[in-house]
mmCIF file of C-alpha atoms and ligand atoms in Angstrom:
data_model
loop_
_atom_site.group_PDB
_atom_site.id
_atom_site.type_symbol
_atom_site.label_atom_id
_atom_site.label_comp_id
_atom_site.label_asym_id
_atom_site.label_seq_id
_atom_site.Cartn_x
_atom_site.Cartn_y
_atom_site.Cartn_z
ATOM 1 C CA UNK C 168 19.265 7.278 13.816
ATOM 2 C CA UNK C 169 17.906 4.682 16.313
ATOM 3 C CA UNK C 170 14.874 6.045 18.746
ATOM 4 C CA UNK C 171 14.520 4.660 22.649
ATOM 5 C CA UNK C 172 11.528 2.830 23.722
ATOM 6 C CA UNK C 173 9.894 5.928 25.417
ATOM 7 C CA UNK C 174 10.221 7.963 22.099
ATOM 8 C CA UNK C 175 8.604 4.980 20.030
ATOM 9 C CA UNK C 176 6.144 4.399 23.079
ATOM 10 C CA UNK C 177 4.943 8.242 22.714
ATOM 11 C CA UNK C 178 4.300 7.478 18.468
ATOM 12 C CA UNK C 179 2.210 4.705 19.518
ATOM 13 C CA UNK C 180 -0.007 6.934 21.788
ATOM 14 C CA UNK C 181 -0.320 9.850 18.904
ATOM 15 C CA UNK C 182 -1.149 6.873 16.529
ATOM 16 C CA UNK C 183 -3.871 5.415 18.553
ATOM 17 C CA UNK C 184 -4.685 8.703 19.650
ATOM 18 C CA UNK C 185 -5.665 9.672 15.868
ATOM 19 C CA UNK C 186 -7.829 5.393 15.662
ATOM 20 C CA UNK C 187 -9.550 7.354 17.808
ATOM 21 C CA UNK C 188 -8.977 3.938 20.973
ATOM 22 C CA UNK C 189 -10.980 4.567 23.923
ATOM 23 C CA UNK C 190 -10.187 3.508 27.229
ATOM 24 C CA UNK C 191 -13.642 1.236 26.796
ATOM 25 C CA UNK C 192 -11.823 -0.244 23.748
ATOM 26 C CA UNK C 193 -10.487 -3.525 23.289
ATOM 27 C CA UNK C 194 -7.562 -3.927 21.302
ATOM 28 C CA UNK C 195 -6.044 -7.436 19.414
ATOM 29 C CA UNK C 196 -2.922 -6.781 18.904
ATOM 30 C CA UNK C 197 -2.012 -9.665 15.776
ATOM 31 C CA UNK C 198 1.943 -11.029 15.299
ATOM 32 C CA UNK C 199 4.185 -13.345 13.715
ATOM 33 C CA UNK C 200 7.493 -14.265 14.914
ATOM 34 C CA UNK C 201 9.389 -12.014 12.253
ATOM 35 C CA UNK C 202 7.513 -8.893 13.791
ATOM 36 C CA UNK C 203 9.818 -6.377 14.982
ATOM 37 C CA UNK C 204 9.480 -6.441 18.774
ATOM 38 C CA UNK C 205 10.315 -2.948 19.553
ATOM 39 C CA UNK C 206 6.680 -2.457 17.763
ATOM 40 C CA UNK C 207 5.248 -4.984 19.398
ATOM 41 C CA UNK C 208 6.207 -3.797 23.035
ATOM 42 C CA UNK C 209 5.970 -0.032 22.236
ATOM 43 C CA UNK C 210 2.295 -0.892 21.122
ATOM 44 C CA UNK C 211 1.348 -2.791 24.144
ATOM 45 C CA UNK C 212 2.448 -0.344 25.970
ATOM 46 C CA UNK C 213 0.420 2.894 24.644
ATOM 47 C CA UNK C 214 -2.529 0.514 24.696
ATOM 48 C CA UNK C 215 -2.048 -0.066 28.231
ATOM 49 C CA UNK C 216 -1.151 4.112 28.527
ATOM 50 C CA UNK C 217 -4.791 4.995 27.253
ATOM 51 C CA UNK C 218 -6.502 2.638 29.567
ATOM 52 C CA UNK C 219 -7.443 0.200 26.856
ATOM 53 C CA UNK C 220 -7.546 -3.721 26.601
ATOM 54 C CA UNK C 221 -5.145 -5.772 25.022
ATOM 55 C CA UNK C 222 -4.380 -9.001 23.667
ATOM 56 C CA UNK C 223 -1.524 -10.913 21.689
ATOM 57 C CA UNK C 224 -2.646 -13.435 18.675
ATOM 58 C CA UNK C 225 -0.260 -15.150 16.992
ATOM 59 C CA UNK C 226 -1.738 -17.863 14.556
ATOM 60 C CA UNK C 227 -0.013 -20.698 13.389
ATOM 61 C CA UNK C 228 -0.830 -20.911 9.829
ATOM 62 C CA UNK C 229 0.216 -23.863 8.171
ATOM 63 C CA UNK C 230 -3.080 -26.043 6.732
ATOM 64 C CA UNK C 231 -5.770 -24.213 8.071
ATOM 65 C CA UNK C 232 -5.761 -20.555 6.711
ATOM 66 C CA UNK C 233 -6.144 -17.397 9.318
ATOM 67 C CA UNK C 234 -10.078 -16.978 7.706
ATOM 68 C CA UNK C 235 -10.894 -20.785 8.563
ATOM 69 C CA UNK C 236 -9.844 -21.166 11.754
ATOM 70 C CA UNK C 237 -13.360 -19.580 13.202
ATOM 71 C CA UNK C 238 -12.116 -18.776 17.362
ATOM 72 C CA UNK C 239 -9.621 -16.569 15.935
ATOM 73 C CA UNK C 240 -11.363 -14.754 13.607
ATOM 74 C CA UNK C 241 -14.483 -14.614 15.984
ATOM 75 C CA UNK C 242 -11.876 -13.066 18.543
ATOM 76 C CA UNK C 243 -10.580 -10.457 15.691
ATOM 77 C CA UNK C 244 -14.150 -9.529 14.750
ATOM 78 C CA UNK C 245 -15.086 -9.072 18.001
ATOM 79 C CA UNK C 246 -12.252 -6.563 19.159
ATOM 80 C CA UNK C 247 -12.579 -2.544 18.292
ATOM 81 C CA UNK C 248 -9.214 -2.208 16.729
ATOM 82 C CA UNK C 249 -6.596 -4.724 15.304
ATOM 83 C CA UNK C 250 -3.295 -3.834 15.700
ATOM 84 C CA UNK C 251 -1.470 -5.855 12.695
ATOM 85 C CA UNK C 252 2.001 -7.092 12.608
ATOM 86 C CA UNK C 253 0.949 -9.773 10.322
ATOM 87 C CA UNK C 254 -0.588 -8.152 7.414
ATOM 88 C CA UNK C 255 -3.933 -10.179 6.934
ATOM 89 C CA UNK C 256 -4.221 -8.509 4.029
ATOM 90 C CA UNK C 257 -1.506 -10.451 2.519
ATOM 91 C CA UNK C 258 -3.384 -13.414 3.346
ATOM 92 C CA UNK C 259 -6.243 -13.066 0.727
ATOM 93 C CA UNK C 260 -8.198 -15.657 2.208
ATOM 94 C CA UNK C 261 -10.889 -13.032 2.714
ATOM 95 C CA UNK C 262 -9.451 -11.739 6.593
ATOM 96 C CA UNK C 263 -9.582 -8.155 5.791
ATOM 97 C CA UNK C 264 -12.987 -8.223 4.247
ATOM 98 C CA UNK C 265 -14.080 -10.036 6.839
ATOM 99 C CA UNK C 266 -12.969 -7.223 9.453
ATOM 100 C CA UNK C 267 -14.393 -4.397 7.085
ATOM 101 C CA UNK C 268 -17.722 -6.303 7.193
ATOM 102 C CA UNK C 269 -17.504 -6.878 11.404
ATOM 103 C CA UNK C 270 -16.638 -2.879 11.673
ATOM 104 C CA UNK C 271 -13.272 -3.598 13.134
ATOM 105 C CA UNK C 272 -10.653 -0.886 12.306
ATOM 106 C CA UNK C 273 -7.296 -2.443 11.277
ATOM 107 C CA UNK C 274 -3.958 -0.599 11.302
ATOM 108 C CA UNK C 275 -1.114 -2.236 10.014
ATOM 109 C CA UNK C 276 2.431 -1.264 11.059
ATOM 110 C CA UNK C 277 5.269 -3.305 9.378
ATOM 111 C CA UNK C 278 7.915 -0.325 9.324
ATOM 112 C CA UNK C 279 10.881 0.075 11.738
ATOM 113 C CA UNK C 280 9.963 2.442 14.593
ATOM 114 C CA UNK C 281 12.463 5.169 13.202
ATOM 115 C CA UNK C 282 10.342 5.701 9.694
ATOM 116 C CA UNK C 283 7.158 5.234 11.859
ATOM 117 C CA UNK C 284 8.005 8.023 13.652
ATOM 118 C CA UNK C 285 9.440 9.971 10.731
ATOM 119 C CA UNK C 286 6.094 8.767 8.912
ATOM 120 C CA UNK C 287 3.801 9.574 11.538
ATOM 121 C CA UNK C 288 0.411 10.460 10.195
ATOM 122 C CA UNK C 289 -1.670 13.410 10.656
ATOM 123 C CA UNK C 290 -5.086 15.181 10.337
ATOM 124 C CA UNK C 291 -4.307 16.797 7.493
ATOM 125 C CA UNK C 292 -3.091 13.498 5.518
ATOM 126 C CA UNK C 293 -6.198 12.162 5.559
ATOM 127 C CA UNK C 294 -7.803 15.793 3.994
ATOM 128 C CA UNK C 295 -5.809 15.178 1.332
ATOM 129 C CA UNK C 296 -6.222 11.545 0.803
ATOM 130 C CA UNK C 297 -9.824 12.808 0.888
ATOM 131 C CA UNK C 298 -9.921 15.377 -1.629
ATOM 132 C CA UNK C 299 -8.488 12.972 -4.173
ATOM 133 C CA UNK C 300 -10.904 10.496 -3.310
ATOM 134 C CA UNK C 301 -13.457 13.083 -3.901
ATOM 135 C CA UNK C 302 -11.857 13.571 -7.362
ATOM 136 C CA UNK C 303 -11.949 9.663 -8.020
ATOM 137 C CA UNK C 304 -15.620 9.234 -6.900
ATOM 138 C CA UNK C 305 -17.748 9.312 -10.212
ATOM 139 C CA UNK C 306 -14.911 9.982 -12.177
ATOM 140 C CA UNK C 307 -14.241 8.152 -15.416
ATOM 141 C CA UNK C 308 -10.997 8.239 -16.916
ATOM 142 C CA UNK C 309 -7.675 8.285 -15.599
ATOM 143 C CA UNK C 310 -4.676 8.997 -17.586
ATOM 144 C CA UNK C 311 -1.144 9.423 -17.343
ATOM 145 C CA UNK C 312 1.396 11.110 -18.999
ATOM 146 C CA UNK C 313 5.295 11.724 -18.763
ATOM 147 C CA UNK C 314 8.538 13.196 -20.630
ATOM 148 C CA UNK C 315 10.264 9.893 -21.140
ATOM 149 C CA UNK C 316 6.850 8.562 -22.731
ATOM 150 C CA UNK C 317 4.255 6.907 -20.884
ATOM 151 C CA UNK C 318 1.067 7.997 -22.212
ATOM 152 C CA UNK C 319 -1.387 5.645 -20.254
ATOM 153 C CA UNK C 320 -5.470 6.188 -20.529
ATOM 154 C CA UNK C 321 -8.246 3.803 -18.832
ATOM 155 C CA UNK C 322 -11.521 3.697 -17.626
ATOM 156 C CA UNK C 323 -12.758 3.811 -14.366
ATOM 157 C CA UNK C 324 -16.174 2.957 -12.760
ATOM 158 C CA UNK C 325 -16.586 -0.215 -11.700
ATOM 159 C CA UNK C 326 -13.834 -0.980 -8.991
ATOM 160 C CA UNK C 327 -13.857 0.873 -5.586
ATOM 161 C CA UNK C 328 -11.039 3.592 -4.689
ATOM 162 C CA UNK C 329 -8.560 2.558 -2.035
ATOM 163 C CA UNK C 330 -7.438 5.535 0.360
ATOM 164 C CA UNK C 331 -4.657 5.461 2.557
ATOM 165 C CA UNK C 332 -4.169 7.999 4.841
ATOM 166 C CA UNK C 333 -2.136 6.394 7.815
ATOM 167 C CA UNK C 334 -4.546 5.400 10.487
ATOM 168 C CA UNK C 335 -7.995 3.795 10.943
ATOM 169 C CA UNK C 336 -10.700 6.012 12.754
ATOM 170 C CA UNK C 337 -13.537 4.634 11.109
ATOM 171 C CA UNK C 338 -15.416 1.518 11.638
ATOM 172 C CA UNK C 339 -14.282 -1.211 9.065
ATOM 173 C CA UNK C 340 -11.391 0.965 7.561
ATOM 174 C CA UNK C 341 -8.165 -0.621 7.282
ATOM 175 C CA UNK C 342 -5.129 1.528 7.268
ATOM 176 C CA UNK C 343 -1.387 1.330 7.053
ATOM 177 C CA UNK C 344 0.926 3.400 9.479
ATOM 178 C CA UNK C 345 3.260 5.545 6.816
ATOM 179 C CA UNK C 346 0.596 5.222 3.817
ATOM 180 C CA UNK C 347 -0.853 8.107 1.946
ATOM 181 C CA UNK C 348 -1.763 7.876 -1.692
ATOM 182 C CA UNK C 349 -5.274 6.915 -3.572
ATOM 183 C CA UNK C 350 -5.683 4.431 -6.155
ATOM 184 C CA UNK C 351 -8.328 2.646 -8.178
ATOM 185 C CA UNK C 352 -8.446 -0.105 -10.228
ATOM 186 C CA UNK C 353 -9.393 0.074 -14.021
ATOM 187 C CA UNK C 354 -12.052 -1.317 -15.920
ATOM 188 C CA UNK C 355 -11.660 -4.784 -17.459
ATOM 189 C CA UNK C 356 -9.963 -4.442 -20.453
ATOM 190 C CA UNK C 357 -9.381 -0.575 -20.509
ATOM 191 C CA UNK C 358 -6.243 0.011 -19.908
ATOM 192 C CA UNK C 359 -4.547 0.747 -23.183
ATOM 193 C CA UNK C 360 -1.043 2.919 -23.821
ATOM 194 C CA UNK C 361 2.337 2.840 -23.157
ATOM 195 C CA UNK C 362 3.789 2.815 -19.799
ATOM 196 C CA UNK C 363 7.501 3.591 -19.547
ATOM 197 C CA UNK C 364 9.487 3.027 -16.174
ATOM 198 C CA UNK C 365 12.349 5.418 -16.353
ATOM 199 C CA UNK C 366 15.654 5.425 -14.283
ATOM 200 C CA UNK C 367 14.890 5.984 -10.423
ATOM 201 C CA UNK C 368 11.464 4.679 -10.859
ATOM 202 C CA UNK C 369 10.926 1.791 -8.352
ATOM 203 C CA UNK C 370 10.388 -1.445 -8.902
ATOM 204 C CA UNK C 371 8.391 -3.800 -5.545
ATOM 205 C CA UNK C 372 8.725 -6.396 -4.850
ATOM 206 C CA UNK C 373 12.305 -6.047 -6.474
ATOM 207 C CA UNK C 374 12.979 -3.018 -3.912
ATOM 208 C CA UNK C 375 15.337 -1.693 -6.298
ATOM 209 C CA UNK C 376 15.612 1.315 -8.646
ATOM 210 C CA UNK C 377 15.423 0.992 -12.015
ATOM 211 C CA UNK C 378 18.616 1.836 -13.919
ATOM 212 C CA UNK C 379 17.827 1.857 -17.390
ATOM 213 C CA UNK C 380 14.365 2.613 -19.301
ATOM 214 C CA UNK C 381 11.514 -0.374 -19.597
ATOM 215 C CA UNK C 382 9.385 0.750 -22.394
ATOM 216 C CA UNK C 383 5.305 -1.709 -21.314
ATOM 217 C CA UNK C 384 3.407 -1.658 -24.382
ATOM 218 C CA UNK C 385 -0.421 -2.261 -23.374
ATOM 219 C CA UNK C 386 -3.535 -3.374 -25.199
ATOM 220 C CA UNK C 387 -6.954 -4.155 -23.706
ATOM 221 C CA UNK C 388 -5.994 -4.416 -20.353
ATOM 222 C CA UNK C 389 -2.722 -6.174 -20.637
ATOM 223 C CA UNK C 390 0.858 -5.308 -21.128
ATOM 224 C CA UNK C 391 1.646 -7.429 -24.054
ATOM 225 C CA UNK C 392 4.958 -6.122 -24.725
ATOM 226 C CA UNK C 393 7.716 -5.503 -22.246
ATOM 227 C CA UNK C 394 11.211 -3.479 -24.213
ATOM 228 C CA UNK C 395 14.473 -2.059 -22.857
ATOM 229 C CA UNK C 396 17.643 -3.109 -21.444
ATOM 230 C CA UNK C 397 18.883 -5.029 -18.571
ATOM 231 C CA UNK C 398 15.919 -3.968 -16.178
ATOM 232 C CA UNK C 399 13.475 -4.667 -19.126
ATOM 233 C CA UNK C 400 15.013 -8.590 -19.411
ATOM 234 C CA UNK C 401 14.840 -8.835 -15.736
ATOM 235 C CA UNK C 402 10.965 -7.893 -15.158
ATOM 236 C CA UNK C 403 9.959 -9.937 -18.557
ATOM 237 C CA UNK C 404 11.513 -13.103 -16.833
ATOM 238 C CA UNK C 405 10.689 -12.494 -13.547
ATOM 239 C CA UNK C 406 7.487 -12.165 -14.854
ATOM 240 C CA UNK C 407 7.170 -15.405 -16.958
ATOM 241 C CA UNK C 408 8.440 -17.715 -14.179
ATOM 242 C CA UNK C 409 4.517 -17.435 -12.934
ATOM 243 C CA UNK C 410 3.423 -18.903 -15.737
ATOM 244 C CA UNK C 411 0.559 -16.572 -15.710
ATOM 245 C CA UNK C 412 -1.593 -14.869 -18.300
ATOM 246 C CA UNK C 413 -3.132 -13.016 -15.427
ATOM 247 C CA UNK C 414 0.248 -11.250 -14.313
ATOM 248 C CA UNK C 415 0.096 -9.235 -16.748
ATOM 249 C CA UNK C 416 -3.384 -7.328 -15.936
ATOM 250 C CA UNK C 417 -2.976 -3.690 -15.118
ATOM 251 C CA UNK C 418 -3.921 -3.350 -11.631
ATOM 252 C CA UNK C 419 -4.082 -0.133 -9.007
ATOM 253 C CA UNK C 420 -3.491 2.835 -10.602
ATOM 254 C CA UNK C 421 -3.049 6.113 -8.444
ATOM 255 C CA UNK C 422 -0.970 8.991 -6.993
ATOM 256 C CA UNK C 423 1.202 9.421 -3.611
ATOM 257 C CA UNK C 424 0.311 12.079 -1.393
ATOM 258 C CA UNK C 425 2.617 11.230 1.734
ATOM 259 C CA UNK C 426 4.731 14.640 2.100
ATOM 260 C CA UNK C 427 6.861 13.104 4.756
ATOM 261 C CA UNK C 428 8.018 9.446 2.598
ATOM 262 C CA UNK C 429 11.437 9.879 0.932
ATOM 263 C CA UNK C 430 12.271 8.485 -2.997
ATOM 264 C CA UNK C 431 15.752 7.673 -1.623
ATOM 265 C CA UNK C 432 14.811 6.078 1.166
ATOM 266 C CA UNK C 433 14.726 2.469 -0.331
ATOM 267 C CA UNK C 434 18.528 3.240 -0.744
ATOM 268 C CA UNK C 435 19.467 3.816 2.468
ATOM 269 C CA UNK C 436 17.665 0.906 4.178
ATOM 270 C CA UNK C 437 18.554 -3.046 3.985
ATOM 271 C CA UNK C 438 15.775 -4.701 1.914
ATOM 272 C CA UNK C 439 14.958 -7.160 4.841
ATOM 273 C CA UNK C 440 14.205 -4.484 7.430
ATOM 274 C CA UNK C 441 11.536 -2.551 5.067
ATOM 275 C CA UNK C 442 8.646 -3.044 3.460
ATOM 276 C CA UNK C 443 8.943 -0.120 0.870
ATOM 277 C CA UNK C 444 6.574 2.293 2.253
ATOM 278 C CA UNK C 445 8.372 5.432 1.673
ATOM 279 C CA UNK C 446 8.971 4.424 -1.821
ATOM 280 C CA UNK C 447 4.959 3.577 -2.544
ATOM 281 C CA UNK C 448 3.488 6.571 -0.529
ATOM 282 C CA UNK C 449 6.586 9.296 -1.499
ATOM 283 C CA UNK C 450 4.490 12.230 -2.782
ATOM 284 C CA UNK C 451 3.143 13.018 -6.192
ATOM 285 C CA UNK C 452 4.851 9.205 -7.511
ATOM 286 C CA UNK C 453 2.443 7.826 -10.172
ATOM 287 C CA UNK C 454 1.843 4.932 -8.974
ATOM 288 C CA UNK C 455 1.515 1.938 -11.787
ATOM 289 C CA UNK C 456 0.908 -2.275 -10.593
ATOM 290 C CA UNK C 457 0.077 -4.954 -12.378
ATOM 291 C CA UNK C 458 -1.324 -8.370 -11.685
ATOM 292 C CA UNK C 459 -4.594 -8.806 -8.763
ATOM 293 C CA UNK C 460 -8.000 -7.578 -8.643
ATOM 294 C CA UNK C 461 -9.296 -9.522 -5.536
ATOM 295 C CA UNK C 462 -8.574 -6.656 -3.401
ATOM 296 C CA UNK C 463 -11.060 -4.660 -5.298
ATOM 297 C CA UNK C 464 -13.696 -7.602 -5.825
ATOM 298 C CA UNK C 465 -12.692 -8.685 -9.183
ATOM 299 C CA UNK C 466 -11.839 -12.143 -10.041
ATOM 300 C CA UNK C 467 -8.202 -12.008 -11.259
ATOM 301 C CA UNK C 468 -6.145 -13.593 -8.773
ATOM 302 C CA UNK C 469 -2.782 -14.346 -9.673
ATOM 303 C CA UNK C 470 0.337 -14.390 -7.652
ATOM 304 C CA UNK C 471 2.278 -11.915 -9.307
ATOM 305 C CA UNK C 472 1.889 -8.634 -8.299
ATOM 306 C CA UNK C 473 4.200 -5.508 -9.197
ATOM 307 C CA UNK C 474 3.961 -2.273 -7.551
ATOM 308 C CA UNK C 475 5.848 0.226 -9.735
ATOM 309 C CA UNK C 476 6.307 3.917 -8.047
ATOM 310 C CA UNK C 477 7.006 6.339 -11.164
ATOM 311 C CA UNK C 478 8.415 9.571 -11.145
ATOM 312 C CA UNK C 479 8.113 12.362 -12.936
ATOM 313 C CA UNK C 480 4.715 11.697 -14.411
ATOM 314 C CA UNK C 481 1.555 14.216 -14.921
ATOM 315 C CA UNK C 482 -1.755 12.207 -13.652
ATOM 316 C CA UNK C 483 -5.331 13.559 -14.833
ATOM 317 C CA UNK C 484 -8.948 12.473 -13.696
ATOM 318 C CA UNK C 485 -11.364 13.271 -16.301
ATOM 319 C CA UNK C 486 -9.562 15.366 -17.843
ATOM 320 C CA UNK C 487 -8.695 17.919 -14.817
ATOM 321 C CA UNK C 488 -4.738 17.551 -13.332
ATOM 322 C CA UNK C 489 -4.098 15.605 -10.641
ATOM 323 C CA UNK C 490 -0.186 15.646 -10.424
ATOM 324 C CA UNK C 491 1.808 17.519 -13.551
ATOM 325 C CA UNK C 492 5.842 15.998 -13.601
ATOM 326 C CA UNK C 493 5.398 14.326 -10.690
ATOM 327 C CA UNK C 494 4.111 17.431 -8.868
ATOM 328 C CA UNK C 495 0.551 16.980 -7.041
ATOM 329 C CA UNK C 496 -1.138 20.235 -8.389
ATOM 330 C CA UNK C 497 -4.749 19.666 -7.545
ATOM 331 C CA UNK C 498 -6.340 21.588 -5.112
ATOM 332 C CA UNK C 499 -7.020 20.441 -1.730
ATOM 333 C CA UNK C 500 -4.497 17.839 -2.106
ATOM 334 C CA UNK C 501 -1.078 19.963 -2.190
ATOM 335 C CA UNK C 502 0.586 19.801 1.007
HETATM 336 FE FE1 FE2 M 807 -0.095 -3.136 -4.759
#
């Protein structure tokens, strides 16, 4: 169902109500020409609603990255809150940590305004992003578990958890409108197990479900072995076309905690107008990715990166449940 610009303007408002804008606040509001303009003018106006300062940027990026062209990122350090159409963080030429470091709170909206509004963050989203943080912080093991036979164990310590709990309030924190899960990434080498992606588990950036059973087969960090059917042949040479040990790293590891993101939403959506959220956020997913470390401050950067949604799986920290069949059972974090 499509929304009107007065019902998308009002999301905006509750959304930069809960960054916390002021009416001292200036805001950069940061676009490409794909962005979808209802956003864009919905955003300008709220902005404008709670008395705050705007302006547009959209950077050419062709030789010079984003990060090396200095008046524009002086003008996005400089600003209280980045609105982001563009996703810098898909840049990786060190823009977001560049903002984290200025203080600048980022929120990146990508979604059309109807799952925006349907995915429209609250309070209570970040508590629970929170409390599994709080679980993460010290922790060190992860593992994961399921019926059709994943049976995944790592080590955690020395990367930094990622929460996502919708918006940015906090100085530095960067955010995505319609997020909500926690992840971390495992210690070099530690990942070790067997990872199975059963049917209806989602594959990004395929954006597709996966039909029949991939049985990943993972030593010392790295899937080395990658079994099944048709879905199984299409990951192994999707995956081999990087030509890249490095894809095959186990990356982000975590659990969804978005009450509000739909598994079969990804079904009902063309692939062009979505970037997936509901599928990566949908609560109590295990969510498995491979390739990149950068993000976290490691050193493996390689193209290839696969964020795989699983249902149905049973996620421990230490030892104490976390999610049990796909079920988020741990206190403070069931919605
Ligand atoms: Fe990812």
């Amino acid at each position: 169902m499509s929304v009107g610009h007065a019902e998308t303007v009002a999301a905006w408002r509750d959304v930069l109500g809960l960054c916390r804008l002021q009416s001292d606040e200036t805001v950069a509001i940061l676009t490409k020409r794909e962005a979808n303009p209802r956003n864009i003018e919905a955003a300008k106006h709220a902005v404008t609603d709670l008395g705050a300062q705007y302006f547009c940027l959209e950077p050419h990026i062709g030789r010079t990255s984003l990060f090396d062209t200095t008046p524009a990122m002086d003008a996005l350090r400089s600003v209280d809150l980045v609105i982001d159409f563009l996703g810098i963080h898909l840049l990786r030429g060190g823009e977001q940590e560049a903002l984290a470091q200025a203080g600048t709170r980022v929120l990146y909206a990508v979604e059309p305004p109807e799952t925006l509004i349907r995915l429209m963050p609250t309070i209570e989203d970040k508590r629970r992003v929170k409390a599994a943080e709080a679980c993460l912080k010290g922790a060190s093991t992860m593992a994961a578990t399921s019926d059709a036979g994943t049976d995944l164990t790592v080590s955690l310590g020395e990367y930094p958890i990622l929460c996502e709990y919708g918006f940015s309030d906090e100085p530095g924190h960067w955010d995505h409108w319609g997020a909500g899960f926690i992840a971390t990434w495992p210690n070099e080498g530690s990942a070790r197990g067997t990872v199975v992606i059963d049917r209806g588990d989602i594959i990004f950036p395929f954006k597709d479900y996966v039909q029949s059973p991939i049985r990943l087969t993972i030593e010392k960090g790295y899937i080395r072995d990658i079994a099944g059917d048709f879905d199984a042949d299409f990951l192994r040479e999707y995956m081999r076309q990087f030509k890249d040990d490095e894809a095959y790293a186990v990356s982000h590891l975590g659990w969804g905690l978005q009450p509000r993101a739909q598994w079969t939403a990804l079904g009902l959506l063309d692939k062009a107008q979505t970037n997936g959220n509901d599928g990566r956020a949908f609560y109590g997913n295990f969510m498995f990715s491979t390739g990149p470390n950068t993000d976290a401050g490691g050193r493996r950067d390689t193209r290839c990166h696969m964020d795989i949604p699983m249902r149905r799986c049973s996620v421990s920290v230490d030892g104490r449940p976390m999610t049990v069949k796909g079920e988020v059972v741990a206190e403070g974090q069931k919605a």
